[in-house]
PDB file of C-alpha atoms in Angstrom:
ATOM      1  CA  MET A   5      40.989   8.786 -43.355  1.00 48.00           C
ATOM      2  CA  SER A   6      44.090   9.794 -45.370  1.00 54.00           C
ATOM      3  CA  LYS A   7      43.773  11.859 -48.487  1.00 61.00           C
ATOM      4  CA  LYS A   8      45.010  10.342 -51.744  1.00 65.00           C
ATOM      5  CA  LYS A   9      47.913  12.220 -53.363  1.00 67.00           C
ATOM      6  CA  PRO A  10      47.797  13.120 -57.016  1.00 72.00           C
ATOM      7  CA  ASP A  11      50.001  11.050 -59.334  1.00 70.00           C
ATOM      8  CA  PHE A  12      52.415  13.863 -60.098  1.00 68.00           C
ATOM      9  CA  GLU A  13      53.063  14.421 -56.360  1.00 73.00           C
ATOM     10  CA  TYR A  14      53.476  10.686 -55.643  1.00 70.00           C
ATOM     11  CA  GLU A  15      55.979  10.325 -58.484  1.00 72.00           C
ATOM     12  CA  ARG A  16      58.236  12.829 -56.708  1.00 73.00           C
ATOM     13  CA  THR A  17      58.416  10.803 -53.498  1.00 78.00           C
ATOM     14  CA  GLY A  18      61.251   8.483 -52.578  1.00 74.00           C
ATOM     15  CA  ALA A  19      58.887   5.544 -52.082  1.00 74.00           C
ATOM     16  CA  TYR A  20      57.728   5.708 -55.697  1.00 74.00           C
ATOM     17  CA  LYS A  21      61.320   5.796 -56.985  1.00 74.00           C
ATOM     18  CA  PHE A  22      62.377   2.970 -54.649  1.00 75.00           C
ATOM     19  CA  PHE A  23      59.552   0.617 -55.648  1.00 74.00           C
ATOM     20  CA  LYS A  24      60.085   1.429 -59.310  1.00 74.00           C
ATOM     21  CA  TRP A  25      63.781   0.577 -59.008  1.00 70.00           C
ATOM     22  CA  LEU A  26      62.911  -2.552 -57.023  1.00 71.00           C
ATOM     23  CA  SER A  27      60.605  -3.770 -59.761  1.00 70.00           C
ATOM     24  CA  GLY A  28      63.394  -3.308 -62.317  1.00 65.00           C
ATOM     25  CA  GLU A  29      61.611  -0.702 -64.397  1.00 68.00           C
ATOM     26  CA  GLU A  30      64.247   1.954 -63.916  1.00 66.00           C
ATOM     27  CA  ASP A  31      67.702   2.248 -62.391  1.00 63.00           C
ATOM     28  CA  PRO A  32      68.032   5.574 -60.598  1.00 60.00           C
ATOM     29  CA  TYR A  33      71.811   5.691 -61.268  1.00 63.00           C
ATOM     30  CA  VAL A  34      71.797   5.035 -64.996  1.00 62.00           C
ATOM     31  CA  GLY A  35      72.371   8.263 -66.911  1.00 64.00           C
ATOM     32  CA  LYS A  36      72.198  10.375 -63.763  1.00 65.00           C
ATOM     33  CA  VAL A  37      75.668   9.938 -62.312  1.00 62.00           C
ATOM     34  CA  GLU A  38      78.564  11.726 -63.921  1.00 64.00           C
ATOM     35  CA  MET A  39      81.439   9.346 -64.537  1.00 64.00           C
ATOM     36  CA  LYS A  40      84.865  10.305 -65.784  1.00 69.00           C
ATOM     37  CA  PRO A  41      87.600   7.889 -66.832  1.00 70.00           C
ATOM     38  CA  GLN A  42      90.570   7.761 -64.525  1.00 70.00           C
ATOM     39  CA  ARG A  43      93.756   9.338 -65.693  1.00 75.00           C
ATOM     40  CA  VAL A  44      96.847   7.215 -65.819  1.00 74.00           C
ATOM     41  CA  LYS A  45      99.154   8.437 -63.125  1.00 75.00           C
ATOM     42  CA  LYS A  46     102.780   8.507 -64.177  1.00 78.00           C
ATOM     43  CA  THR A  47     105.418   8.413 -61.489  1.00 78.00           C
ATOM     44  CA  SER A  48     108.790   9.887 -62.283  1.00 82.00           C
ATOM     45  CA  LYS A  49     111.936   7.814 -61.994  1.00 81.00           C
ATOM     46  CA  GLU A  50     113.308  10.120 -59.310  1.00 84.00           C
ATOM     47  CA  THR A  51     110.222   9.528 -57.156  1.00 84.00           C
ATOM     48  CA  ILE A  52     110.501   5.766 -57.585  1.00 83.00           C
ATOM     49  CA  GLN A  53     114.182   5.812 -56.657  1.00 84.00           C
ATOM     50  CA  ASP A  54     113.467   7.957 -53.580  1.00 84.00           C
ATOM     51  CA  ARG A  55     110.755   5.543 -52.470  1.00 83.00           C
ATOM     52  CA  MET A  56     113.028   2.555 -52.971  1.00 84.00           C
ATOM     53  CA  ALA A  57     115.815   4.240 -51.006  1.00 82.00           C
ATOM     54  CA  GLU A  58     113.364   5.067 -48.201  1.00 83.00           C
ATOM     55  CA  LYS A  59     112.128   1.464 -48.188  1.00 80.00           C
ATOM     56  CA  ARG A  60     115.699   0.170 -47.946  1.00 78.00           C
ATOM     57  CA  MET A  61     116.416   2.516 -45.063  1.00 77.00           C
ATOM     58  CA  ARG A  62     113.349   1.325 -43.145  1.00 73.00           C
ATOM     59  CA  ARG A  63     114.235  -2.293 -43.831  1.00 71.00           C
ATOM     60  CA  ASP A  64     117.811  -1.792 -42.665  1.00 70.00           C
ATOM     61  CA  LYS A  65     116.640  -0.167 -39.456  1.00 68.00           C
ATOM     62  CA  VAL A  66     114.009  -2.800 -38.685  1.00 65.00           C
ATOM     63  CA  TYR A  67     115.814  -5.891 -40.006  1.00 66.00           C
ATOM     64  CA  GLU A  68     119.387  -4.914 -39.214  1.00 66.00           C
ATOM     65  CA  VAL A  69     121.324  -8.186 -38.922  1.00 63.00           C
ATOM     66  CA  GLU A  70     125.007  -7.335 -39.152  1.00 68.00           C
ATOM     67  CA  ASP A  71     125.305  -5.963 -35.614  1.00 70.00           C
ATOM     68  CA  ASN A  72     122.285  -7.709 -34.108  1.00 72.00           C
ATOM     69  CA  ARG A  73     123.331  -9.755 -31.084  1.00 76.00           C
ATOM     70  CA  ILE A  74     120.322 -12.064 -31.281  1.00 77.00           C
ATOM     71  CA  VAL A  75     120.998 -12.924 -34.914  1.00 74.00           C
ATOM     72  CA  LYS A  76     124.695 -13.468 -34.257  1.00 80.00           C
ATOM     73  CA  GLY A  77     123.914 -15.712 -31.311  1.00 84.00           C
ATOM     74  CA  PHE A  78     121.408 -17.722 -33.346  1.00 85.00           C
ATOM     75  CA  ASN A  79     123.920 -18.227 -36.155  1.00 85.00           C
ATOM     76  CA  LYS A  80     126.549 -19.498 -33.738  1.00 89.00           C
ATOM     77  CA  LEU A  81     124.039 -21.838 -32.120  1.00 93.00           C
ATOM     78  CA  TYR A  82     122.915 -23.061 -35.548  1.00 92.00           C
ATOM     79  CA  TYR A  83     126.459 -23.943 -36.604  1.00 93.00           C
ATOM     80  CA  LEU A  84     127.129 -25.651 -33.270  1.00 95.00           C
ATOM     81  CA  VAL A  85     123.945 -27.766 -33.490  1.00 95.00           C
ATOM     82  CA  ALA A  86     124.722 -28.664 -37.117  1.00 94.00           C
ATOM     83  CA  ILE A  87     128.231 -29.858 -36.201  1.00 95.00           C
ATOM     84  CA  ILE A  88     126.916 -31.890 -33.256  1.00 96.00           C
ATOM     85  CA  PHE A  89     124.242 -33.472 -35.469  1.00 96.00           C
ATOM     86  CA  LEU A  90     126.776 -34.447 -38.138  1.00 95.00           C
ATOM     87  CA  VAL A  91     129.141 -35.938 -35.555  1.00 96.00           C
ATOM     88  CA  VAL A  92     126.317 -37.971 -33.972  1.00 97.00           C
ATOM     89  CA  LEU A  93     125.129 -39.134 -37.403  1.00 96.00           C
ATOM     90  CA  PHE A  94     128.655 -40.159 -38.404  1.00 96.00           C
ATOM     91  CA  ILE A  95     129.174 -42.120 -35.169  1.00 96.00           C
ATOM     92  CA  THR A  96     125.777 -43.818 -35.581  1.00 95.00           C
ATOM     93  CA  LEU A  97     126.524 -44.879 -39.153  1.00 93.00           C
ATOM     94  CA  VAL A  98     129.999 -46.159 -38.284  1.00 93.00           C
ATOM     95  CA  ASP A  99     128.592 -48.089 -35.331  1.00 93.00           C
ATOM     96  CA  THR A 100     125.897 -49.588 -37.578  1.00 91.00           C
ATOM     97  CA  VAL A 101     128.449 -50.624 -40.189  1.00 89.00           C
ATOM     98  CA  SER A 102     130.477 -52.393 -37.490  1.00 87.00           C
ATOM     99  CA  PHE A 103     127.566 -54.794 -36.951  1.00 84.00           C
ATOM    100  CA  LEU A 104     127.417 -55.837 -40.603  1.00 81.00           C
ATOM    101  CA  PRO A 105     128.465 -59.443 -41.285  1.00 77.00           C
ATOM    102  CA  PRO A 106     131.913 -60.040 -42.764  1.00 78.00           C
ATOM    103  CA  VAL A 107     132.285 -60.292 -46.519  1.00 74.00           C
ATOM    104  CA  GLY A 108     131.675 -63.841 -47.710  1.00 68.00           C
ATOM    105  CA  GLN A 109     129.876 -65.040 -44.612  1.00 71.00           C
ATOM    106  CA  ALA A 110     127.527 -67.842 -45.590  1.00 69.00           C
ATOM    107  CA  ASP A 111     124.569 -66.880 -43.414  1.00 71.00           C
ATOM    108  CA  LYS A 112     124.354 -63.162 -44.242  1.00 72.00           C
ATOM    109  CA  ALA A 113     121.275 -61.660 -45.926  1.00 68.00           C
ATOM    110  CA  VAL A 114     122.647 -61.459 -49.455  1.00 68.00           C
ATOM    111  CA  ASN A 115     123.379 -65.180 -49.435  1.00 70.00           C
ATOM    112  CA  ASN A 116     119.855 -66.329 -48.615  1.00 75.00           C
ATOM    113  CA  GLU A 117     117.598 -68.354 -50.865  1.00 78.00           C
ATOM    114  CA  VAL A 118     116.300 -65.381 -52.896  1.00 80.00           C
ATOM    115  CA  PRO A 119     119.506 -64.378 -54.758  1.00 79.00           C
ATOM    116  CA  ALA A 120     120.406 -68.065 -54.976  1.00 80.00           C
ATOM    117  CA  ARG A 121     117.105 -68.636 -56.792  1.00 84.00           C
ATOM    118  CA  TYR A 122     117.865 -65.758 -59.171  1.00 84.00           C
ATOM    119  CA  ILE A 123     121.321 -67.108 -60.009  1.00 84.00           C
ATOM    120  CA  GLU A 124     120.575 -70.821 -60.169  1.00 85.00           C
ATOM    121  CA  ASN A 125     117.126 -70.837 -61.793  1.00 86.00           C
ATOM    122  CA  GLY A 126     116.954 -67.420 -63.459  1.00 84.00           C
ATOM    123  CA  LEU A 127     117.848 -68.561 -66.962  1.00 85.00           C
ATOM    124  CA  GLN A 128     115.546 -71.572 -66.791  1.00 86.00           C
ATOM    125  CA  GLU A 129     112.533 -69.684 -65.385  1.00 84.00           C
ATOM    126  CA  THR A 130     112.804 -66.370 -67.246  1.00 86.00           C
ATOM    127  CA  GLY A 131     114.744 -67.306 -70.385  1.00 85.00           C
ATOM    128  CA  SER A 132     116.852 -64.152 -70.000  1.00 87.00           C
ATOM    129  CA  VAL A 133     120.622 -64.428 -70.330  1.00 88.00           C
ATOM    130  CA  ASN A 134     120.951 -61.121 -68.441  1.00 87.00           C
ATOM    131  CA  ILE A 135     120.144 -62.075 -64.840  1.00 86.00           C
ATOM    132  CA  VAL A 136     119.484 -58.459 -63.832  1.00 87.00           C
ATOM    133  CA  THR A 137     116.908 -57.967 -66.569  1.00 88.00           C
ATOM    134  CA  GLY A 138     115.245 -61.254 -65.698  1.00 87.00           C
ATOM    135  CA  MET A 139     115.055 -60.191 -62.064  1.00 86.00           C
ATOM    136  CA  ILE A 140     113.593 -56.701 -62.535  1.00 87.00           C
ATOM    137  CA  LEU A 141     111.211 -57.635 -65.370  1.00 87.00           C
ATOM    138  CA  ASP A 142     110.072 -61.038 -64.154  1.00 86.00           C
ATOM    139  CA  TYR A 143     110.616 -61.690 -60.450  1.00 85.00           C
ATOM    140  CA  ARG A 144     110.254 -57.997 -59.514  1.00 85.00           C
ATOM    141  CA  ALA A 145     108.194 -56.811 -62.483  1.00 85.00           C
ATOM    142  CA  PHE A 146     105.505 -55.315 -60.238  1.00 83.00           C
ATOM    143  CA  ASP A 147     108.138 -53.050 -58.642  1.00 86.00           C
ATOM    144  CA  THR A 148     109.361 -51.969 -62.088  1.00 87.00           C
ATOM    145  CA  LEU A 149     105.783 -51.148 -63.103  1.00 86.00           C
ATOM    146  CA  GLY A 150     105.541 -48.879 -60.065  1.00 86.00           C
ATOM    147  CA  GLU A 151     108.794 -47.128 -61.008  1.00 86.00           C
ATOM    148  CA  SER A 152     107.524 -46.525 -64.546  1.00 86.00           C
ATOM    149  CA  ASN A 153     104.262 -45.105 -63.200  1.00 86.00           C
ATOM    150  CA  VAL A 154     106.229 -42.816 -60.889  1.00 87.00           C
ATOM    151  CA  LEU A 155     108.039 -41.380 -63.936  1.00 86.00           C
ATOM    152  CA  PHE A 156     104.746 -40.821 -65.745  1.00 85.00           C
ATOM    153  CA  VAL A 157     103.053 -39.177 -62.743  1.00 87.00           C
ATOM    154  CA  ALA A 158     106.097 -36.985 -62.085  1.00 86.00           C
ATOM    155  CA  THR A 159     106.131 -35.745 -65.671  1.00 84.00           C
ATOM    156  CA  ILE A 160     102.400 -34.989 -65.647  1.00 82.00           C
ATOM    157  CA  THR A 161     102.852 -33.083 -62.366  1.00 83.00           C
ATOM    158  CA  VAL A 162     105.675 -30.998 -63.829  1.00 83.00           C
ATOM    159  CA  LEU A 163     103.558 -30.431 -66.938  1.00 79.00           C
ATOM    160  CA  ILE A 164     100.744 -29.022 -64.793  1.00 80.00           C
ATOM    161  CA  LEU A 165     102.990 -26.862 -62.596  1.00 78.00           C
ATOM    162  CA  LEU A 166     105.295 -25.421 -65.259  1.00 75.00           C
ATOM    163  CA  GLN A 167     102.948 -24.719 -68.156  1.00 67.00           C
ATOM    164  CA  ALA A 168     103.772 -21.175 -69.205  1.00 56.00           C
ATOM    165  CA  SER A 169     101.407 -20.275 -72.017  1.00 52.00           C
ATOM    166  CA  LYS A 170      98.854 -22.963 -72.796  1.00 52.00           C
ATOM    167  CA  GLY A 171      95.276 -21.996 -71.955  1.00 49.00           C
ATOM    168  CA  LYS A 172      96.141 -18.416 -71.003  1.00 50.00           C
ATOM    169  CA  ARG A 173      94.899 -15.623 -73.216  1.00 50.00           C
ATOM    170  CA  GLY A 174      97.430 -12.999 -74.073  1.00 49.00           C
ATOM    171  CA  ALA A 175     100.315 -15.009 -72.633  1.00 51.00           C
ATOM    172  CA  VAL A 176     103.726 -14.434 -74.162  1.00 50.00           C
ATOM    173  CA  ASP A 177     105.333 -17.290 -76.064  1.00 53.00           C
ATOM    174  CA  TYR A 178     108.954 -17.370 -74.984  1.00 52.00           C
ATOM    175  CA  SER A 179     109.971 -20.168 -77.321  1.00 54.00           C
ATOM    176  CA  MET A 180     111.685 -17.757 -79.702  1.00 53.00           C
ATOM    177  CA  TYR A 181     114.240 -16.933 -76.996  1.00 55.00           C
ATOM    178  CA  PHE A 182     115.345 -20.573 -76.841  1.00 57.00           C
ATOM    179  CA  GLU A 183     115.701 -21.240 -80.567  1.00 64.00           C
ATOM    180  CA  PRO A 184     119.198 -22.072 -81.851  1.00 63.00           C
ATOM    181  CA  LEU A 185     120.821 -19.292 -83.846  1.00 61.00           C
ATOM    182  CA  ASP A 186     121.385 -21.337 -87.016  1.00 71.00           C
ATOM    183  CA  ASP A 187     124.437 -23.087 -85.612  1.00 79.00           C
ATOM    184  CA  ALA A 188     125.765 -24.908 -88.679  1.00 84.00           C
ATOM    185  CA  ILE A 189     128.256 -27.026 -86.716  1.00 87.00           C
ATOM    186  CA  LEU A 190     125.611 -28.143 -84.193  1.00 87.00           C
ATOM    187  CA  ARG A 191     123.079 -28.985 -86.905  1.00 88.00           C
ATOM    188  CA  ALA A 192     125.602 -30.878 -89.028  1.00 90.00           C
ATOM    189  CA  SER A 193     126.749 -32.848 -85.977  1.00 91.00           C
ATOM    190  CA  ALA A 194     123.168 -33.563 -84.939  1.00 91.00           C
ATOM    191  CA  THR A 195     122.293 -34.757 -88.438  1.00 91.00           C
ATOM    192  CA  ILE A 196     124.965 -37.435 -88.102  1.00 93.00           C
ATOM    193  CA  LEU A 197     124.728 -38.233 -84.389  1.00 94.00           C
ATOM    194  CA  VAL A 198     120.966 -38.249 -83.729  1.00 94.00           C
ATOM    195  CA  PRO A 199     120.215 -41.322 -85.905  1.00 94.00           C
ATOM    196  CA  VAL A 200     123.281 -43.141 -84.534  1.00 95.00           C
ATOM    197  CA  ILE A 201     122.343 -42.407 -80.902  1.00 95.00           C
ATOM    198  CA  ALA A 202     118.710 -43.372 -81.464  1.00 94.00           C
ATOM    199  CA  ILE A 203     119.637 -46.652 -83.196  1.00 95.00           C
ATOM    200  CA  PHE A 204     122.092 -47.483 -80.420  1.00 95.00           C
ATOM    201  CA  GLY A 205     119.385 -46.794 -77.816  1.00 94.00           C
ATOM    202  CA  ILE A 206     116.980 -49.102 -79.662  1.00 94.00           C
ATOM    203  CA  TYR A 207     119.706 -51.758 -79.774  1.00 94.00           C
ATOM    204  CA  VAL A 208     120.246 -51.491 -76.001  1.00 94.00           C
ATOM    205  CA  VAL A 209     116.492 -51.822 -75.378  1.00 93.00           C
ATOM    206  CA  LEU A 210     116.033 -54.810 -77.676  1.00 92.00           C
ATOM    207  CA  ASN A 211     119.094 -56.637 -76.318  1.00 90.00           C
ATOM    208  CA  GLY A 212     118.414 -55.976 -72.659  1.00 89.00           C
ATOM    209  CA  HIS A 213     117.639 -59.636 -72.014  1.00 88.00           C
ATOM    210  CA  LEU A 214     120.786 -60.780 -73.812  1.00 89.00           C
ATOM    211  CA  SER A 215     123.458 -58.336 -72.659  1.00 87.00           C
ATOM    212  CA  PRO A 216     123.958 -55.456 -70.191  1.00 86.00           C
ATOM    213  CA  GLY A 217     121.328 -52.802 -70.808  1.00 84.00           C
ATOM    214  CA  GLY A 218     117.568 -52.776 -71.037  1.00 87.00           C
ATOM    215  CA  GLY A 219     114.641 -50.413 -71.016  1.00 90.00           C
ATOM    216  CA  PHE A 220     115.984 -47.879 -68.521  1.00 91.00           C
ATOM    217  CA  SER A 221     119.439 -47.406 -70.035  1.00 92.00           C
ATOM    218  CA  GLY A 222     118.233 -47.661 -73.646  1.00 93.00           C
ATOM    219  CA  GLY A 223     115.380 -45.240 -72.987  1.00 93.00           C
ATOM    220  CA  ALA A 224     117.836 -42.732 -71.523  1.00 93.00           C
ATOM    221  CA  ILE A 225     119.954 -42.970 -74.694  1.00 95.00           C
ATOM    222  CA  ILE A 226     116.929 -42.408 -76.947  1.00 95.00           C
ATOM    223  CA  GLY A 227     115.867 -39.471 -74.773  1.00 93.00           C
ATOM    224  CA  SER A 228     119.309 -37.889 -75.193  1.00 94.00           C
ATOM    225  CA  ALA A 229     118.904 -38.195 -78.977  1.00 94.00           C
ATOM    226  CA  LEU A 230     115.613 -36.302 -78.793  1.00 93.00           C
ATOM    227  CA  ILE A 231     117.194 -33.594 -76.628  1.00 92.00           C
ATOM    228  CA  LEU A 232     120.088 -33.195 -79.088  1.00 92.00           C
ATOM    229  CA  TYR A 233     117.642 -32.930 -81.996  1.00 92.00           C
ATOM    230  CA  GLN A 234     115.673 -30.218 -80.184  1.00 88.00           C
ATOM    231  CA  ASN A 235     118.819 -28.217 -79.394  1.00 87.00           C
ATOM    232  CA  ALA A 236     119.969 -28.385 -83.002  1.00 89.00           C
ATOM    233  CA  TYR A 237     116.693 -27.669 -84.821  1.00 87.00           C
ATOM    234  CA  GLY A 238     114.588 -25.793 -82.273  1.00 84.00           C
ATOM    235  CA  PHE A 239     111.177 -26.263 -80.708  1.00 83.00           C
ATOM    236  CA  LYS A 240     109.211 -25.673 -83.894  1.00 82.00           C
ATOM    237  CA  LYS A 241     110.696 -28.647 -85.748  1.00 84.00           C
ATOM    238  CA  ALA A 242     110.932 -30.812 -82.647  1.00 85.00           C
ATOM    239  CA  LYS A 243     107.242 -30.254 -81.993  1.00 85.00           C
ATOM    240  CA  LYS A 244     106.401 -31.896 -85.315  1.00 85.00           C
ATOM    241  CA  LEU A 245     108.261 -34.996 -84.144  1.00 84.00           C
ATOM    242  CA  PHE A 246     107.296 -34.992 -80.451  1.00 86.00           C
ATOM    243  CA  ASN A 247     104.594 -32.978 -78.710  1.00 86.00           C
ATOM    244  CA  GLU A 248     102.387 -33.257 -75.640  1.00 84.00           C
ATOM    245  CA  LYS A 249      99.883 -35.537 -77.371  1.00 88.00           C
ATOM    246  CA  THR A 250     102.677 -37.822 -78.558  1.00 90.00           C
ATOM    247  CA  TYR A 251     104.084 -38.084 -75.045  1.00 88.00           C
ATOM    248  CA  LYS A 252     100.753 -38.897 -73.421  1.00 87.00           C
ATOM    249  CA  THR A 253      99.852 -41.452 -76.098  1.00 91.00           C
ATOM    250  CA  ILE A 254     103.176 -43.304 -76.014  1.00 92.00           C
ATOM    251  CA  SER A 255     103.380 -43.334 -72.210  1.00 90.00           C
ATOM    252  CA  ALA A 256      99.776 -44.433 -71.720  1.00 90.00           C
ATOM    253  CA  VAL A 257     100.029 -47.214 -74.329  1.00 93.00           C
ATOM    254  CA  ALA A 258     103.366 -48.448 -72.937  1.00 93.00           C
ATOM    255  CA  LEU A 259     102.156 -48.506 -69.330  1.00 91.00           C
ATOM    256  CA  ALA A 260      98.861 -50.158 -70.279  1.00 92.00           C
ATOM    257  CA  THR A 261     100.680 -52.849 -72.309  1.00 93.00           C
ATOM    258  CA  TYR A 262     103.103 -53.487 -69.456  1.00 91.00           C
ATOM    259  CA  CYS A 263     100.230 -53.717 -66.969  1.00 90.00           C
ATOM    260  CA  CYS A 264      98.187 -56.109 -69.113  1.00 91.00           C
ATOM    261  CA  CYS A 265     101.148 -58.414 -69.785  1.00 89.00           C
ATOM    262  CA  LYS A 266     102.117 -58.698 -66.141  1.00 85.00           C
ATOM    263  CA  MET A 267      98.530 -59.015 -64.948  1.00 87.00           C
ATOM    264  CA  TYR A 268      98.276 -62.153 -67.050  1.00 86.00           C
ATOM    265  CA  SER A 269     101.591 -63.463 -65.716  1.00 84.00           C
ATOM    266  CA  PHE A 270     100.674 -62.656 -62.116  1.00 80.00           C
ATOM    267  CA  PHE A 271      97.297 -64.332 -62.450  1.00 83.00           C
ATOM    268  CA  THR A 272      98.661 -67.535 -63.920  1.00 84.00           C
ATOM    269  CA  GLY A 273     101.624 -67.673 -61.554  1.00 77.00           C
ATOM    270  CA  ALA A 274      99.577 -66.988 -58.415  1.00 75.00           C
ATOM    271  CA  ASN A 275      97.156 -69.758 -59.342  1.00 78.00           C
ATOM    272  CA  HIS A 276      99.862 -72.223 -60.450  1.00 76.00           C
ATOM    273  CA  LEU A 277      98.582 -72.184 -64.028  1.00 79.00           C
ATOM    274  CA  GLU A 278     100.563 -72.625 -67.218  1.00 80.00           C
ATOM    275  CA  SER A 279     101.022 -69.235 -68.899  1.00 78.00           C
ATOM    276  CA  HIS A 280     101.649 -70.817 -72.358  1.00 81.00           C
ATOM    277  CA  ILE A 281     104.122 -68.029 -73.158  1.00 84.00           C
ATOM    278  CA  PRO A 282     107.183 -69.670 -74.757  1.00 84.00           C
ATOM    279  CA  LEU A 283     110.571 -68.665 -73.370  1.00 83.00           C
ATOM    280  CA  GLY A 284     112.281 -69.426 -76.673  1.00 82.00           C
ATOM    281  CA  VAL A 285     115.920 -70.336 -77.100  1.00 85.00           C
ATOM    282  CA  ALA A 286     118.180 -68.606 -74.611  1.00 83.00           C
ATOM    283  CA  GLY A 287     120.442 -66.128 -76.400  1.00 82.00           C
ATOM    284  CA  HIS A 288     118.078 -65.454 -79.313  1.00 85.00           C
ATOM    285  CA  ILE A 289     116.459 -62.052 -79.781  1.00 84.00           C
ATOM    286  CA  LEU A 290     112.960 -63.553 -79.617  1.00 86.00           C
ATOM    287  CA  SER A 291     113.305 -65.244 -76.277  1.00 85.00           C
ATOM    288  CA  SER A 292     112.657 -64.764 -72.535  1.00 86.00           C
ATOM    289  CA  GLY A 293     108.890 -64.650 -72.898  1.00 86.00           C
ATOM    290  CA  LEU A 294     107.396 -61.212 -72.209  1.00 88.00           C
ATOM    291  CA  ILE A 295     110.647 -59.593 -71.091  1.00 90.00           C
ATOM    292  CA  LEU A 296     111.387 -58.215 -74.563  1.00 90.00           C
ATOM    293  CA  ILE A 297     107.966 -56.521 -74.725  1.00 91.00           C
ATOM    294  CA  LEU A 298     108.353 -55.168 -71.182  1.00 91.00           C
ATOM    295  CA  ASN A 299     111.789 -53.784 -72.031  1.00 92.00           C
ATOM    296  CA  ILE A 300     110.326 -51.934 -75.002  1.00 93.00           C
ATOM    297  CA  CYS A 301     107.542 -50.481 -72.825  1.00 93.00           C
ATOM    298  CA  VAL A 302     109.988 -49.303 -70.157  1.00 92.00           C
ATOM    299  CA  GLY A 303     112.301 -47.811 -72.785  1.00 93.00           C
ATOM    300  CA  MET A 304     109.437 -45.821 -74.326  1.00 93.00           C
ATOM    301  CA  VAL A 305     108.368 -44.430 -70.954  1.00 92.00           C
ATOM    302  CA  VAL A 306     111.913 -43.482 -69.921  1.00 93.00           C
ATOM    303  CA  SER A 307     112.801 -41.796 -73.231  1.00 93.00           C
ATOM    304  CA  CYS A 308     109.569 -39.788 -73.255  1.00 92.00           C
ATOM    305  CA  THR A 309     110.041 -38.793 -69.623  1.00 91.00           C
ATOM    306  CA  MET A 310     113.604 -37.567 -70.174  1.00 91.00           C
ATOM    307  CA  TYR A 311     112.634 -35.390 -73.116  1.00 91.00           C
ATOM    308  CA  ALA A 312     109.473 -34.119 -71.426  1.00 90.00           C
ATOM    309  CA  PHE A 313     111.384 -33.075 -68.293  1.00 89.00           C
ATOM    310  CA  TYR A 314     113.969 -31.256 -70.395  1.00 89.00           C
ATOM    311  CA  VAL A 315     111.392 -29.369 -72.463  1.00 87.00           C
ATOM    312  CA  MET A 316     109.222 -28.469 -69.462  1.00 84.00           C
ATOM    313  CA  PHE A 317     112.070 -27.098 -67.363  1.00 83.00           C
ATOM    314  CA  ARG A 318     113.528 -25.174 -70.282  1.00 80.00           C
ATOM    315  CA  LYS A 319     110.423 -23.789 -71.954  1.00 74.00           C
ATOM    316  CA  GLY A 320     107.498 -24.539 -69.618  1.00 70.00           C
ATOM    317  CA  ASP A 321     105.417 -26.211 -72.344  1.00 69.00           C
ATOM    318  CA  PHE A 322     105.656 -28.590 -75.276  1.00 66.00           C
TER     319      PHE A 322
END
């Protein structure tokens, strides 16, 4: 039979200290380990330069390429393969072109029933004087919706990848490095040109079904007006006019409106139902059914995308 140890002897044993630490009553390291803050080690410039020179010497010895036979041989082979590939590609393309039908041949692909339908019945079916606008916003409106969504998704992707400061504590705001230096000539020119460019872009969008132009070209013009305004007055003032929230709201509303309008048209057309959307009088501003609304939606998406791409690649954030 073992003899019971007194409490003061048991408290000196490792088992007592271990079980006490295990129960969380006491940490054996708290207050019993001497800790000193680390000193900041400063390396002299001479030492850094010596290390860099030594690193360059090792790299030159290991990765020496000027007199390396293997590297020289690979470069020659690379150029030879590239030339052969280009020659083969050129011959293939020329041979393919030789099989194309002659210009004006009646039975070639561009003279089938599809473009004939666009030309002969486009005005009657779409109400658009501009055949191209009627084609891309009526016959091929689903394709145009996909193109607009591609612009929106691309801008959101760039926004995610290139954000420089938002959501990061202590991040440096580099916007001050991109501000214009009070350029009086630029600001005076922008004061006159920005409204003119924007109004002309709106005109191109609204008359896309009546004359050459439309949502894509008009949106690009409006986007250039926004870019000119930003360059003249800086990010701080431009942000009051157009920011990330503005971009997301305009793009989402425009795409949703486009989608809803064409869903209705697709549903009625696929089921041979009357859409009850009047085409109006050809040549009038309020004509061609939904094409005017779709042009406005496309123009809004394109203009916002142009400005968003410019701001993101220049500054990294709105």
